[in-house]
Amino acid sequence: MSTAEGTAAAPAPAEETGLKRVLGPRLLILFVIGDILGTGIYATTGKVAGKVGGALWLPFVIGFVVAILTAASYVELVGKYPKAAGAALYTQKAFRVPFLTFIVAFMVMCSGLSSASAAARAFSGDYLDELTNGALPPTLVAIAFIVLLAALNLRGVSESVKTNVVLTLVELTGLLIILTIGAWAVLSGDGEPSRLTEFEASGTGYALLTSVLGATALGFFAFVGFEDSVNMAEETKNPTRTFPRAIFIGVAVTGTIYVLVALVSSLLVDAGTLEGSSGPLLEVVKAGGVDFPHGLFALIALFAVTNSALINIMMASRLCYGMANERILPRGMARVLPRRRTPVVGIVFVTLLAIGLVSTGEIEGLGDTTAFLLLCVFAVVNIAVLVLRRDRVDHAHFRTPTALPVLGALTALILASPLADRPADVYIRAGVLLAIGIALWAVNKLVLRTRGE
């Protein structure tokens, strides 16, 4: 058979091929927060301001609501099916259409890679320039950055997750610095409160709607990451009980921080200045009236985008591992290093794709591509959770109210539609990635058919 449910050879003993269960509740919460925080808020806040104007807090509020709706669906599904394949597994179980399963899985993988590529581009931008005075070539820096993270990923999930914890604490510190600067500015009577209600589009009709939706779609890039954590289900202790708390706390904490940072950014810096910078929060520090070392904040920001890229490279490789085990990709993609027990083939494969993306895209386009791909996937996942209500499992798990996945599917489809007024290059990039996916699907199907599977 050529489906993800096809017959496979008996697995090798768990101690040789299984993934280590190393993530407990606290580590998973930090993992989720670290996965969501990072490039989105540190690098694309200015681009969101360019689309909506001074009221850039509004897209983050809407994005927070959309994220909570879909997070609830993921929590139910990971509780029912604690496997590494994530959205691909849920799609296969709900619809039993192998082609759709592959496309969803490939879109998730590519969204992680475009996110890591956006982080690499952000790393080589204004934050690094603050420390090097623009002496290093951005593209080469971004490629070297991806390769170094791949090497860390190869070393092991425990090392990668521990690095994630350190980087998460650093990036949280950076955002707390922004909030402290904002509080000081408000108490000192600085800032321009009137900007908080300024919109880029004039009027109250279609132009304003598409402006807000476009800014929300791009701003949603800052919220992606919670869906990646479900791919760590096979490396999490007691995932059915651990995931609900971790995902909801992670989304709530990051959503609150994002809205506050957006308010501070708009208070202290005009939308035009924010839009023109690949390091918008550095502009906030410079305008805050507080004598905080600009170079130190730039270094903190570099740690933050490093964390985003590390997690996304890690998750994409685990997704390859999960898809290979489900027979969606060739079985060789599930090969792990004998001693390190990390998915070596998956890591090499996603690293090569990330290098291709980082060589051909910029921060805004890569970030918007990430959001578009995931919004399409989220629509499918929200529908899948309703379809799978008929599938009973023999253990207790979280169940989301029915209204939430319905609203989650509708909001995701609206933000993925042309109403969001995204540039054509985003659709073109996504189309090219899907074309690559379809070609890979055809090759894998042919191989399975040749083997009589």
Short mmCIF file of C-alpha atoms in Angstrom, two decimals:
data_model
loop_
_atom_site.label_atom_id
_atom_site.label_comp_id
_atom_site.label_asym_id
_atom_site.label_seq_id
_atom_site.Cartn_x
_atom_site.Cartn_y
_atom_site.Cartn_z
CA MET A 1 0.00 0.00 0.00
CA SER A 2 1.14 3.57 -0.68
CA THR A 3 -0.75 5.30 2.10
CA ALA A 4 0.57 6.58 5.41
CA GLU A 5 -1.20 3.61 6.98
CA GLY A 6 0.72 1.15 4.82
CA THR A 7 2.39 -1.95 6.16
CA ALA A 8 5.95 -1.34 7.28
CA ALA A 9 8.73 -3.55 8.46
CA ALA A 10 8.81 -4.29 12.15
CA PRO A 11 10.55 -1.46 14.00
CA ALA A 12 13.92 -1.97 15.57
CA PRO A 13 14.12 -2.06 19.36
CA ALA A 14 13.18 1.22 21.01
CA GLU A 15 16.55 1.63 22.60
CA GLU A 16 18.13 1.83 19.13
CA THR A 17 15.62 3.84 17.09
CA GLY A 18 13.22 5.52 19.53
CA LEU A 19 13.46 9.15 20.54
CA LYS A 20 14.38 10.05 24.10
CA ARG A 21 11.58 11.37 26.37
CA VAL A 22 13.48 14.25 27.94
CA LEU A 23 10.89 17.06 28.12
CA GLY A 24 8.99 17.58 31.38
CA PRO A 25 6.22 20.19 32.02
CA ARG A 26 8.46 23.15 32.87
CA LEU A 27 10.92 22.49 30.08
CA LEU A 28 8.06 22.13 27.58
CA ILE A 29 6.49 25.44 28.68
CA LEU A 30 9.81 27.20 28.17
CA PHE A 31 10.19 25.35 24.88
CA VAL A 32 6.78 26.60 23.63
CA ILE A 33 7.45 30.17 24.77
CA GLY A 34 10.89 30.09 23.18
CA ASP A 35 9.44 28.68 19.97
CA ILE A 36 6.85 31.46 19.69
CA LEU A 37 9.05 34.34 20.83
CA GLY A 38 11.83 35.55 18.62
CA THR A 39 12.03 36.64 15.01
CA GLY A 40 8.40 37.67 14.64
CA ILE A 41 8.37 40.33 17.33
CA TYR A 42 12.05 41.31 17.05
CA ALA A 43 12.14 41.70 13.26
CA THR A 44 8.66 42.14 11.74
CA THR A 45 7.04 44.61 14.16
CA GLY A 46 8.10 47.43 11.85
CA LYS A 47 6.65 45.74 8.77
CA VAL A 48 3.33 45.33 10.60
CA ALA A 49 3.42 49.05 11.42
CA GLY A 50 4.03 49.79 7.75
CA LYS A 51 0.80 47.98 6.83
CA VAL A 52 -1.52 49.26 9.57
CA GLY A 53 0.10 52.41 10.97
CA GLY A 54 0.42 53.43 14.62
CA ALA A 55 -2.37 51.08 15.71
CA LEU A 56 0.01 48.15 15.30
CA TRP A 57 -1.18 46.67 18.61
CA LEU A 58 -4.51 45.69 16.99
CA PRO A 59 -3.10 43.04 14.60
CA PHE A 60 -1.33 41.40 17.55
CA VAL A 61 -4.57 41.29 19.55
CA ILE A 62 -6.40 39.66 16.63
CA GLY A 63 -3.48 37.31 16.01
CA PHE A 64 -3.57 36.28 19.67
CA VAL A 65 -7.25 35.33 19.40
CA VAL A 66 -6.66 33.33 16.20
CA ALA A 67 -3.70 31.55 17.82
CA ILE A 68 -5.73 30.56 20.89
CA LEU A 69 -8.53 29.14 18.70
CA THR A 70 -6.17 26.91 16.75
CA ALA A 71 -4.02 26.05 19.77
CA ALA A 72 -7.10 24.53 21.40
CA SER A 73 -7.50 22.19 18.41
CA TYR A 74 -3.85 21.16 18.54
CA VAL A 75 -4.13 20.46 22.27
CA GLU A 76 -7.06 18.11 21.72
CA LEU A 77 -5.35 16.30 18.86
CA VAL A 78 -1.94 15.86 20.48
CA GLY A 79 -3.71 14.48 23.54
CA LYS A 80 -5.49 11.89 21.41
CA TYR A 81 -2.54 11.07 19.15
CA PRO A 82 0.80 11.81 20.90
CA LYS A 83 2.99 11.15 17.86
CA ALA A 84 5.74 13.20 16.21
CA ALA A 85 4.04 13.79 12.84
CA GLY A 86 1.69 16.54 14.10
CA ALA A 87 -0.67 18.05 11.51
CA ALA A 88 0.22 15.37 8.95
CA LEU A 89 -0.91 12.63 11.32
CA TYR A 90 -4.16 14.44 12.14
CA THR A 91 -4.91 15.03 8.47
CA GLN A 92 -4.32 11.39 7.58
CA LYS A 93 -6.50 10.11 10.40
CA ALA A 94 -9.31 12.54 9.58
CA PHE A 95 -9.47 12.37 5.78
CA ARG A 96 -7.51 9.23 4.74
CA VAL A 97 -6.27 11.00 1.60
CA PRO A 98 -2.51 10.38 1.31
CA PHE A 99 -1.96 13.20 -1.17
CA LEU A 100 -3.59 15.75 1.15
CA THR A 101 -1.60 14.36 4.06
CA PHE A 102 1.64 14.85 2.20
CA ILE A 103 0.79 18.39 1.09
CA VAL A 104 -0.14 19.41 4.65
CA ALA A 105 3.03 17.86 6.04
CA PHE A 106 5.16 19.49 3.39
CA MET A 107 3.54 22.89 4.01
CA VAL A 108 4.26 22.59 7.73
CA MET A 109 7.86 21.65 7.06
CA CYS A 110 8.32 24.50 4.58
CA SER A 111 6.73 26.97 7.00
CA GLY A 112 9.32 26.01 9.58
CA LEU A 113 12.11 26.41 7.07
CA SER A 114 10.86 29.79 5.82
CA SER A 115 10.60 30.88 9.46
CA ALA A 116 14.17 29.74 10.16
CA SER A 117 15.28 31.52 6.99
CA ALA A 118 13.56 34.73 8.09
CA ALA A 119 15.37 34.41 11.42
CA ALA A 120 18.68 33.93 9.61
CA ARG A 121 18.00 37.04 7.54
CA ALA A 122 17.10 38.98 10.69
CA PHE A 123 20.33 37.78 12.30
CA SER A 124 22.36 39.22 9.44
CA GLY A 125 20.47 42.55 9.40
CA ASP A 126 20.42 45.73 11.49
CA TYR A 127 21.01 44.02 14.83
CA LEU A 128 24.29 42.52 13.62
CA ASP A 129 25.17 45.76 11.84
CA GLU A 130 24.96 47.56 15.20
CA LEU A 131 27.89 45.39 16.35
CA THR A 132 29.88 45.11 13.13
CA ASN A 133 29.09 48.38 11.33
CA GLY A 134 27.86 46.40 8.33
CA ALA A 135 31.23 44.81 7.65
CA LEU A 136 29.89 41.28 7.01
CA PRO A 137 28.03 40.09 3.88
CA PRO A 138 24.42 39.37 4.99
CA THR A 139 23.71 36.35 2.79
CA LEU A 140 26.90 34.52 3.70
CA VAL A 141 26.30 35.25 7.39
CA ALA A 142 22.76 33.88 7.12
CA ILE A 143 23.95 30.66 5.42
CA ALA A 144 26.72 30.09 7.98
CA PHE A 145 24.16 30.70 10.71
CA ILE A 146 21.87 27.94 9.36
CA VAL A 147 24.77 25.46 9.08
CA LEU A 148 25.92 26.06 12.67
CA LEU A 149 22.40 25.50 14.01
CA ALA A 150 22.13 22.28 12.03
CA ALA A 151 25.33 21.06 13.68
CA LEU A 152 23.87 21.77 17.14
CA ASN A 153 20.68 19.95 16.14
CA LEU A 154 22.72 16.92 15.07
CA ARG A 155 24.38 16.77 18.46
CA GLY A 156 21.10 15.97 20.23
CA VAL A 157 17.67 17.15 21.31
CA SER A 158 18.73 17.46 24.95
CA GLU A 159 21.56 19.85 24.02
CA SER A 160 19.29 21.75 21.62
CA VAL A 161 16.47 22.12 24.17
CA LYS A 162 18.86 23.22 26.92
CA THR A 163 20.24 25.83 24.54
CA ASN A 164 16.65 26.83 23.82
CA VAL A 165 16.00 27.41 27.54
CA VAL A 166 19.00 29.74 27.84
CA LEU A 167 18.08 31.65 24.68
CA THR A 168 14.43 31.88 25.78
CA LEU A 169 15.45 33.55 29.03
CA VAL A 170 17.68 35.95 27.10
CA GLU A 171 14.98 36.95 24.62
CA LEU A 172 12.44 37.37 27.42
CA THR A 173 14.94 39.70 29.09
CA GLY A 174 15.13 41.74 25.88
CA LEU A 175 11.37 42.17 25.71
CA LEU A 176 11.21 43.07 29.40
CA ILE A 177 13.80 45.77 28.69
CA ILE A 178 11.48 47.16 26.00
CA LEU A 179 8.54 47.14 28.42
CA THR A 180 10.61 48.82 31.14
CA ILE A 181 11.70 51.52 28.70
CA GLY A 182 8.05 52.01 27.72
CA ALA A 183 6.93 52.31 31.34
CA TRP A 184 9.69 54.86 32.00
CA ALA A 185 8.67 56.87 28.93
CA VAL A 186 5.01 56.94 30.00
CA LEU A 187 5.89 58.00 33.55
CA SER A 188 8.20 60.69 32.14
CA GLY A 189 5.49 62.03 29.86
CA ASP A 190 7.31 60.96 26.70
CA GLY A 191 5.81 59.15 23.73
CA GLU A 192 2.91 60.02 21.47
CA PRO A 193 -0.36 58.34 22.60
CA SER A 194 -2.27 59.67 19.59
CA ARG A 195 -0.33 57.26 17.33
CA LEU A 196 -2.06 54.30 18.97
CA THR A 197 -5.27 55.04 17.04
CA GLU A 198 -3.70 56.00 13.71
CA PHE A 199 -4.34 53.72 10.73
CA GLU A 200 -2.33 53.65 7.52
CA ALA A 201 -5.48 53.34 5.38
CA SER A 202 -7.94 56.21 5.41
CA GLY A 203 -11.65 55.75 5.78
CA THR A 204 -13.60 52.90 7.32
CA GLY A 205 -14.34 50.70 4.31
CA TYR A 206 -12.60 48.00 2.30
CA ALA A 207 -9.19 49.71 2.37
CA LEU A 208 -9.15 49.78 6.17
CA LEU A 209 -10.33 46.17 6.36
CA THR A 210 -7.61 44.86 4.05
CA SER A 211 -5.01 47.00 5.83
CA VAL A 212 -5.86 45.47 9.21
CA LEU A 213 -6.16 41.94 7.80
CA GLY A 214 -2.85 42.26 5.94
CA ALA A 215 -1.10 43.50 9.08
CA THR A 216 -2.71 40.71 11.11
CA ALA A 217 -1.64 38.05 8.61
CA LEU A 218 1.96 39.27 8.75
CA GLY A 219 1.83 39.81 12.51
CA PHE A 220 0.56 36.25 12.91
CA PHE A 221 4.08 35.16 11.98
CA ALA A 222 5.04 36.24 15.50
CA PHE A 223 2.62 33.68 16.99
CA VAL A 224 3.67 30.63 15.01
CA GLY A 225 5.59 28.02 16.95
CA PHE A 226 3.08 26.44 19.29
CA GLU A 227 2.15 24.02 16.50
CA ASP A 228 5.78 22.92 16.26
CA SER A 229 5.79 21.70 19.82
CA VAL A 230 3.41 18.81 19.04
CA ASN A 231 6.18 17.29 16.92
CA MET A 232 8.04 16.78 20.20
CA ALA A 233 5.28 14.51 21.53
CA GLU A 234 7.48 11.41 21.36
CA GLU A 235 10.20 13.23 23.30
CA THR A 236 7.84 14.52 26.03
CA LYS A 237 7.10 12.82 29.33
CA ASN A 238 3.35 12.08 29.68
CA PRO A 239 2.35 14.24 26.66
CA THR A 240 -1.42 13.85 27.16
CA ARG A 241 -1.24 15.71 30.47
CA THR A 242 1.72 17.97 29.75
CA PHE A 243 0.73 19.60 26.45
CA PRO A 244 -2.53 21.42 27.35
CA ARG A 245 -0.94 23.46 30.09
CA ALA A 246 2.26 24.09 28.14
CA ILE A 247 0.60 25.31 24.94
CA PHE A 248 -2.04 27.50 26.58
CA ILE A 249 0.44 29.09 28.99
CA GLY A 250 2.91 29.61 26.16
CA VAL A 251 0.41 31.34 23.86
CA ALA A 252 -1.03 33.46 26.71
CA VAL A 253 2.37 34.66 27.93
CA THR A 254 3.67 35.52 24.47
CA GLY A 255 0.39 37.14 23.37
CA THR A 256 0.38 39.45 26.38
CA ILE A 257 4.02 40.41 25.84
CA TYR A 258 3.46 41.05 22.12
CA VAL A 259 0.56 43.43 22.67
CA LEU A 260 2.50 45.37 25.30
CA VAL A 261 5.61 45.58 23.11
CA ALA A 262 3.49 46.79 20.18
CA LEU A 263 1.98 49.52 22.37
CA VAL A 264 5.42 50.67 23.53
CA SER A 265 6.84 50.60 19.99
CA SER A 266 4.05 52.77 18.64
CA LEU A 267 4.24 55.18 21.57
CA LEU A 268 7.95 55.85 21.10
CA VAL A 269 8.63 55.45 17.36
CA ASP A 270 6.61 56.51 14.33
CA ALA A 271 5.42 53.84 11.90
CA GLY A 272 7.69 55.00 9.08
CA THR A 273 10.86 54.59 11.13
CA LEU A 274 9.76 51.18 12.38
CA GLU A 275 8.92 50.02 8.86
CA GLY A 276 12.32 50.98 7.51
CA SER A 277 14.30 48.92 10.02
CA SER A 278 15.05 45.18 10.15
CA GLY A 279 15.75 45.76 13.85
CA PRO A 280 12.67 47.77 14.93
CA LEU A 281 13.03 47.13 18.66
CA LEU A 282 16.51 48.62 18.53
CA GLU A 283 14.83 51.81 17.29
CA VAL A 284 12.59 51.68 20.37
CA VAL A 285 15.61 51.42 22.66
CA LYS A 286 17.26 54.38 20.93
CA ALA A 287 14.11 56.50 21.24
CA GLY A 288 13.27 55.50 24.84
CA GLY A 289 15.26 58.16 26.66
CA VAL A 290 16.99 55.49 28.76
CA ASP A 291 20.76 55.09 28.72
CA PHE A 292 20.77 51.42 27.79
CA PRO A 293 23.70 50.16 25.66
CA HIS A 294 22.50 49.76 22.09
CA GLY A 295 25.09 47.10 21.35
CA LEU A 296 23.96 45.00 24.31
CA PHE A 297 20.35 45.08 23.16
CA ALA A 298 21.43 44.18 19.63
CA LEU A 299 23.25 41.16 21.07
CA ILE A 300 20.11 40.12 22.98
CA ALA A 301 18.10 40.41 19.78
CA LEU A 302 20.61 38.19 17.97
CA PHE A 303 20.13 35.54 20.64
CA ALA A 304 16.36 35.84 20.17
CA VAL A 305 16.38 35.22 16.43
CA THR A 306 18.90 32.42 16.95
CA ASN A 307 16.40 30.71 19.20
CA SER A 308 13.67 30.94 16.54
CA ALA A 309 15.88 29.43 13.88
CA LEU A 310 17.14 26.65 16.15
CA ILE A 311 13.65 25.53 17.10
CA ASN A 312 12.35 25.63 13.53
CA ILE A 313 15.27 23.65 12.14
CA MET A 314 14.78 21.15 14.96
CA MET A 315 11.03 20.83 14.36
CA ALA A 316 11.34 20.49 10.58
CA SER A 317 13.79 17.62 11.00
CA ARG A 318 11.47 15.89 13.50
CA LEU A 319 8.61 16.32 11.06
CA CYS A 320 10.67 14.57 8.39
CA TYR A 321 11.30 11.78 10.88
CA GLY A 322 7.57 11.49 11.65
CA MET A 323 6.53 11.55 8.00
CA ALA A 324 9.05 8.87 7.15
CA ASN A 325 7.68 6.63 9.90
CA GLU A 326 4.18 7.19 8.49
CA ARG A 327 5.44 6.20 5.00
CA ILE A 328 4.74 9.68 3.60
CA LEU A 329 8.43 10.21 2.90
CA PRO A 330 10.95 7.45 2.14
CA ARG A 331 11.84 5.32 5.15
CA GLY A 332 15.44 6.50 4.95
CA MET A 333 14.31 9.90 6.26
CA ALA A 334 13.66 8.23 9.64
CA ARG A 335 17.29 7.15 10.03
CA VAL A 336 18.86 8.30 13.29
CA LEU A 337 22.46 8.51 14.45
CA PRO A 338 23.18 5.31 16.41
CA ARG A 339 24.73 7.06 19.43
CA ARG A 340 23.15 10.52 19.39
CA ARG A 341 19.70 9.23 18.31
CA THR A 342 18.95 12.35 16.29
CA PRO A 343 17.28 12.24 12.82
CA VAL A 344 20.42 12.80 10.78
CA VAL A 345 18.92 12.47 7.28
CA GLY A 346 16.05 14.80 8.14
CA ILE A 347 18.44 17.41 9.55
CA VAL A 348 20.62 17.40 6.43
CA PHE A 349 17.59 17.58 4.13
CA VAL A 350 15.91 20.55 5.86
CA THR A 351 19.22 22.38 6.18
CA LEU A 352 19.75 22.28 2.43
CA LEU A 353 16.24 23.61 1.82
CA ALA A 354 16.74 26.39 4.37
CA ILE A 355 19.95 27.47 2.65
CA GLY A 356 18.01 27.74 -0.61
CA LEU A 357 15.32 29.89 0.99
CA VAL A 358 17.69 32.16 2.86
CA SER A 359 19.61 32.77 -0.37
CA THR A 360 16.52 33.97 -2.27
CA GLY A 361 14.23 35.77 0.21
CA GLU A 362 14.06 38.69 2.64
CA ILE A 363 12.59 38.95 6.15
CA GLU A 364 9.12 40.26 5.30
CA GLY A 365 8.51 37.91 2.38
CA LEU A 366 9.78 34.86 4.25
CA GLY A 367 7.77 35.75 7.34
CA ASP A 368 4.58 36.29 5.34
CA THR A 369 5.18 33.00 3.51
CA THR A 370 5.45 31.23 6.87
CA ALA A 371 2.18 32.74 8.07
CA PHE A 372 0.33 31.96 4.81
CA LEU A 373 1.41 28.31 4.75
CA LEU A 374 0.50 27.78 8.38
CA LEU A 375 -2.85 29.53 8.10
CA CYS A 376 -3.78 27.07 5.35
CA VAL A 377 -2.65 24.18 7.55
CA PHE A 378 -4.52 25.58 10.56
CA ALA A 379 -7.75 25.64 8.57
CA VAL A 380 -7.31 21.92 7.81
CA VAL A 381 -6.40 21.09 11.43
CA ASN A 382 -9.44 22.90 12.81
CA ILE A 383 -11.68 20.93 10.46
CA ALA A 384 -9.84 17.69 11.29
CA VAL A 385 -10.49 18.02 15.01
CA LEU A 386 -14.24 18.07 14.28
CA VAL A 387 -14.06 15.10 11.91
CA LEU A 388 -12.04 13.07 14.44
CA ARG A 389 -14.65 13.48 17.18
CA ARG A 390 -16.03 10.17 15.88
CA ASP A 391 -12.69 8.45 16.61
CA ARG A 392 -12.57 7.31 20.24
CA VAL A 393 -9.32 6.59 22.06
CA ASP A 394 -8.82 4.54 25.21
CA HIS A 395 -7.39 7.33 27.36
CA ALA A 396 -8.63 10.64 28.73
CA HIS A 397 -7.61 13.83 26.90
CA PHE A 398 -8.47 17.51 26.55
CA ARG A 399 -11.58 18.30 24.46
CA THR A 400 -12.07 21.82 23.10
CA PRO A 401 -15.55 23.39 22.81
CA THR A 402 -16.91 22.82 19.29
CA ALA A 403 -17.29 26.53 18.57
CA LEU A 404 -13.54 27.14 18.85
CA PRO A 405 -12.35 24.98 15.91
CA VAL A 406 -15.21 26.34 13.78
CA LEU A 407 -14.10 29.91 14.46
CA GLY A 408 -10.47 28.85 14.10
CA ALA A 409 -11.05 27.46 10.60
CA LEU A 410 -12.99 30.56 9.48
CA THR A 411 -10.43 33.07 10.78
CA ALA A 412 -7.52 31.10 9.31
CA LEU A 413 -9.17 30.98 5.89
CA ILE A 414 -9.91 34.72 5.96
CA LEU A 415 -6.32 35.60 6.86
CA ALA A 416 -4.99 33.25 4.16
CA SER A 417 -7.28 34.76 1.51
CA PRO A 418 -6.55 37.72 -0.82
CA LEU A 419 -8.46 39.89 1.67
CA ALA A 420 -5.19 39.99 3.62
CA ASP A 421 -3.63 42.02 0.78
CA ARG A 422 -0.29 40.20 0.79
CA PRO A 423 2.27 40.66 -2.02
CA ALA A 424 2.17 38.34 -5.03
CA ASP A 425 5.67 37.02 -4.32
CA VAL A 426 4.34 35.28 -1.19
CA TYR A 427 1.88 33.25 -3.26
CA ILE A 428 4.55 32.56 -5.88
CA ARG A 429 7.04 31.32 -3.26
CA ALA A 430 4.39 29.13 -1.65
CA GLY A 431 3.39 27.80 -5.07
CA VAL A 432 6.96 26.88 -5.93
CA LEU A 433 7.37 25.07 -2.61
CA LEU A 434 4.14 23.15 -3.20
CA ALA A 435 5.31 22.23 -6.70
CA ILE A 436 8.47 20.77 -5.16
CA GLY A 437 6.30 18.88 -2.71
CA ILE A 438 4.12 17.44 -5.45
CA ALA A 439 7.21 16.28 -7.34
CA LEU A 440 8.55 14.57 -4.21
CA TRP A 441 5.17 12.94 -3.63
CA ALA A 442 5.18 11.49 -7.14
CA VAL A 443 8.71 10.11 -6.73
CA ASN A 444 7.89 8.51 -3.37
CA LYS A 445 4.68 7.00 -4.73
CA LEU A 446 6.57 5.51 -7.67
CA VAL A 447 9.19 3.98 -5.35
CA LEU A 448 6.53 2.41 -3.13
CA ARG A 449 4.66 1.04 -6.15
CA THR A 450 7.89 -0.45 -7.53
CA ARG A 451 8.46 -2.22 -4.24
CA GLY A 452 4.89 -3.51 -4.26
CA GLU A 453 3.91 -1.63 -1.08
#
